Short mmCIF file of C-alpha atoms in Angstrom, two decimals:
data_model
loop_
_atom_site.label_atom_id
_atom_site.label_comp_id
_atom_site.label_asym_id
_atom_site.label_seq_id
_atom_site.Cartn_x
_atom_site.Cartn_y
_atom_site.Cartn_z
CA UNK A 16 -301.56 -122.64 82.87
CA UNK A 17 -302.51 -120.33 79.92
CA UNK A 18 -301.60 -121.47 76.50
CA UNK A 19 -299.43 -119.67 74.64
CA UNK A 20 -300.48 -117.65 71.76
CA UNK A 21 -298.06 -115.97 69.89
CA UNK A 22 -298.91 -113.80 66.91
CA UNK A 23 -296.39 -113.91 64.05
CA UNK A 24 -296.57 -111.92 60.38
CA UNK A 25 -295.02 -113.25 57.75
CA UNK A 26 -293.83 -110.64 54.77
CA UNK A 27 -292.03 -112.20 51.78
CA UNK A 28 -289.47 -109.64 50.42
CA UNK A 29 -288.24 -112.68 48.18
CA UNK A 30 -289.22 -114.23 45.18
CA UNK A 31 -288.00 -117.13 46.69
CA UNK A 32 -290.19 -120.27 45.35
CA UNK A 33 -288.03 -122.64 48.47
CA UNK A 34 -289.67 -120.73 51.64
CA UNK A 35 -292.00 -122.35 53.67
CA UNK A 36 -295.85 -121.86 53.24
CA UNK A 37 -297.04 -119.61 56.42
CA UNK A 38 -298.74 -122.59 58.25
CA UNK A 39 -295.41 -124.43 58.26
CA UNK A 40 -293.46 -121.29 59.42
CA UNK A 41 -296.24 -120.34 62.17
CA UNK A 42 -296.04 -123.85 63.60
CA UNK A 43 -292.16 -124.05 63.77
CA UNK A 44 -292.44 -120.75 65.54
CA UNK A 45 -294.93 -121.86 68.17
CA UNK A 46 -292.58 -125.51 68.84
CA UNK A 47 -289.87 -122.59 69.39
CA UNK A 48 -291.24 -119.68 71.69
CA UNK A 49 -291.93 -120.64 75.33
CA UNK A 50 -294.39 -117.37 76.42
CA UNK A 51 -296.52 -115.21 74.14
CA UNK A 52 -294.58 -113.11 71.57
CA UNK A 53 -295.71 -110.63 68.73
CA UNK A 54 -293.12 -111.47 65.97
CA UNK A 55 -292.48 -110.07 62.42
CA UNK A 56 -290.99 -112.87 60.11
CA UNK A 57 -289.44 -111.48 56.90
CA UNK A 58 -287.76 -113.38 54.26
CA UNK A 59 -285.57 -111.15 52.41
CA UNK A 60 -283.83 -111.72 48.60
CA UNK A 61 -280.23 -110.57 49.16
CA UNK A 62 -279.60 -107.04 48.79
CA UNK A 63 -281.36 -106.46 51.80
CA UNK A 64 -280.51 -109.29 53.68
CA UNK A 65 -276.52 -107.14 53.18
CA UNK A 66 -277.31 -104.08 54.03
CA UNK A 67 -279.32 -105.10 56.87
CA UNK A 68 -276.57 -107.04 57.96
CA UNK A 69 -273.72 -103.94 57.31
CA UNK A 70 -276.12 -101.70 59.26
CA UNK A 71 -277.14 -103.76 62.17
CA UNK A 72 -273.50 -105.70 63.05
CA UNK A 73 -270.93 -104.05 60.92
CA UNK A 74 -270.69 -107.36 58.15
CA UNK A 75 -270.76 -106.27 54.70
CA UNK A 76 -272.68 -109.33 53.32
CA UNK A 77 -275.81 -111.14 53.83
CA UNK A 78 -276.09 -113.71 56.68
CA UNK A 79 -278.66 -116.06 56.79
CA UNK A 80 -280.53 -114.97 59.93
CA UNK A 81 -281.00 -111.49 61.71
CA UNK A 82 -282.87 -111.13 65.26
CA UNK A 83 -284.04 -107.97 66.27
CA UNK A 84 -285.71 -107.97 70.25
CA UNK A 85 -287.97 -104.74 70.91
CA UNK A 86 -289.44 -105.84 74.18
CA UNK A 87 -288.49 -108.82 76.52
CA UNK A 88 -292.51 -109.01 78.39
CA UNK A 89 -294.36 -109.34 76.24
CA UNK A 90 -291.96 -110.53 73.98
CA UNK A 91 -291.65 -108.46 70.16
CA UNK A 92 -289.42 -108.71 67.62
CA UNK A 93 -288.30 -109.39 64.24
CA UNK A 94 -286.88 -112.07 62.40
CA UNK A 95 -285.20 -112.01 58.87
CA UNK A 96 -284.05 -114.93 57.16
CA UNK A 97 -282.20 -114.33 53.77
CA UNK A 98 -283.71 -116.34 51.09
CA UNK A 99 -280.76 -116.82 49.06
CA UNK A 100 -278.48 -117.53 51.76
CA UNK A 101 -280.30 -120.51 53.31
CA UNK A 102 -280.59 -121.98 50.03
CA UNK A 103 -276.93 -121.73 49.79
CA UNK A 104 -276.09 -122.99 52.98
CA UNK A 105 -278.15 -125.98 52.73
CA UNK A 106 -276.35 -127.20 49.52
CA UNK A 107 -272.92 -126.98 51.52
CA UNK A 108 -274.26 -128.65 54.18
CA UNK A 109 -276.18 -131.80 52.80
CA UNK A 110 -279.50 -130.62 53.86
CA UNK A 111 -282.78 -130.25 52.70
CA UNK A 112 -283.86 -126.57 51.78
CA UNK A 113 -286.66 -126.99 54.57
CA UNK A 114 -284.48 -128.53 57.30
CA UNK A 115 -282.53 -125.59 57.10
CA UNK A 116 -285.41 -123.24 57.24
CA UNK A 117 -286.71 -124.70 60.15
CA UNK A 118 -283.07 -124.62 61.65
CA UNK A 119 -282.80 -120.87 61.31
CA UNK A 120 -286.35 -119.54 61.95
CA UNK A 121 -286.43 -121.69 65.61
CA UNK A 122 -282.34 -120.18 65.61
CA UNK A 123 -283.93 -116.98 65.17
CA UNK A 124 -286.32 -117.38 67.51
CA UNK A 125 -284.66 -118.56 70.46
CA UNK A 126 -281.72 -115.60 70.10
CA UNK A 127 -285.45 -113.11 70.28
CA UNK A 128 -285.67 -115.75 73.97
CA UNK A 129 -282.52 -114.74 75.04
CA UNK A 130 -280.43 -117.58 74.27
CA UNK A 131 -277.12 -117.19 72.66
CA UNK A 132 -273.77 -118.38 71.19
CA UNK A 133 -271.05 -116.69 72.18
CA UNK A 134 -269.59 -118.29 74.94
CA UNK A 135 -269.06 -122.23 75.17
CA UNK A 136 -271.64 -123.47 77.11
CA UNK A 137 -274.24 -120.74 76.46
CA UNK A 138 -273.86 -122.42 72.62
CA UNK A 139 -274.33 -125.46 74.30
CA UNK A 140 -277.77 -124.38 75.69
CA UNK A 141 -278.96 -123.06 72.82
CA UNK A 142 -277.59 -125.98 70.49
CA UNK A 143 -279.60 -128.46 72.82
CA UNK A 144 -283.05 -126.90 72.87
CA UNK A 145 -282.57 -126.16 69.08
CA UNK A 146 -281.89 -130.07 68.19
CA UNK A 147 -284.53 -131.03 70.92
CA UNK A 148 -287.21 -128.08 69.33
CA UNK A 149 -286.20 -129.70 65.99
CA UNK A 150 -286.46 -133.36 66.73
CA UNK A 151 -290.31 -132.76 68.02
CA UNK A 152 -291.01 -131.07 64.91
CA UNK A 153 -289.30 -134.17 62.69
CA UNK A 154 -286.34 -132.89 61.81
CA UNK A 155 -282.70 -134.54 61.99
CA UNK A 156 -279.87 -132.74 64.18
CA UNK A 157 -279.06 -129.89 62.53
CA UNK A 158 -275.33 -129.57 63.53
CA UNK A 159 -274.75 -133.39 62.80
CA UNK A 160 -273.89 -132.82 58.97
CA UNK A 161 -271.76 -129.69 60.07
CA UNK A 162 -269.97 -130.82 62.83
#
């Protein structure tokens, strides 16, 4: 079997002092993708993060994490993860600032995989390989202070 290799970018739209340093970020990615990818990871402040978010799903306010899929073999795409937003969220939430990074990027990630929440036990799915992605990487359940 051929080890994986994925290629990520990282561009920093933010001033953001709280996002990960790039060999943190590329090794959460490669715990999360499970075949080669080519993946553009951009951390936005919060103007764009909005009108990405207006443009690309109709929401007129920033979100905390966009996926955009351009190919399925190989896979490409692009994450963005709003800065500002995961900050925010983590507060609310009890978490640590990186926990929630973490959360979101492999979130991010995995939608790129095709996994997704919108029915019940497609959430399911994609809530137990995120907790299981994120327990081999040392972090705590993410949907345990939440739920």
């Amino acid at each position: 079997m051929r080890a994986r290799s994925p290629r990520i970018a990282i561009q920093r739209a933010s001033r953001a002092a709280h996002i990960p340093d790039d060999a943190r970020l590329e090794k959460w990615a490669r715990a999360a993708l499970d075949r080669d990818a080519i993946v553009t990871l951009r951390y936005v402040a919060e103007a764009e993060g909005r009108r990405l978010n207006r443009e690309y799903r109709g929401h007129d306010r920033a979100t905390n994490v966009l996926s955009f899929v351009y190919e399925a073999r190989p896979l490409a795409g692009d994450i963005v993860i709003c800065a500002p937003v995961v900050a925010r969220e983590a507060r609310a939430q009890g978490k640590s600032v990186e926990a929630h990074h973490a959360h979101l990027l492999v979130h991010g990630l995995l939608h790129l995989q095709g996994y997704d929440h919108e029915r019940k036990g497609a959430a399911a799915r994609m809530e137990r390989r995120e907790r299981r992605v994120l327990a081999g990487l040392g972090f705590p359940d993410p949907y345990r202070a939440i739920c």
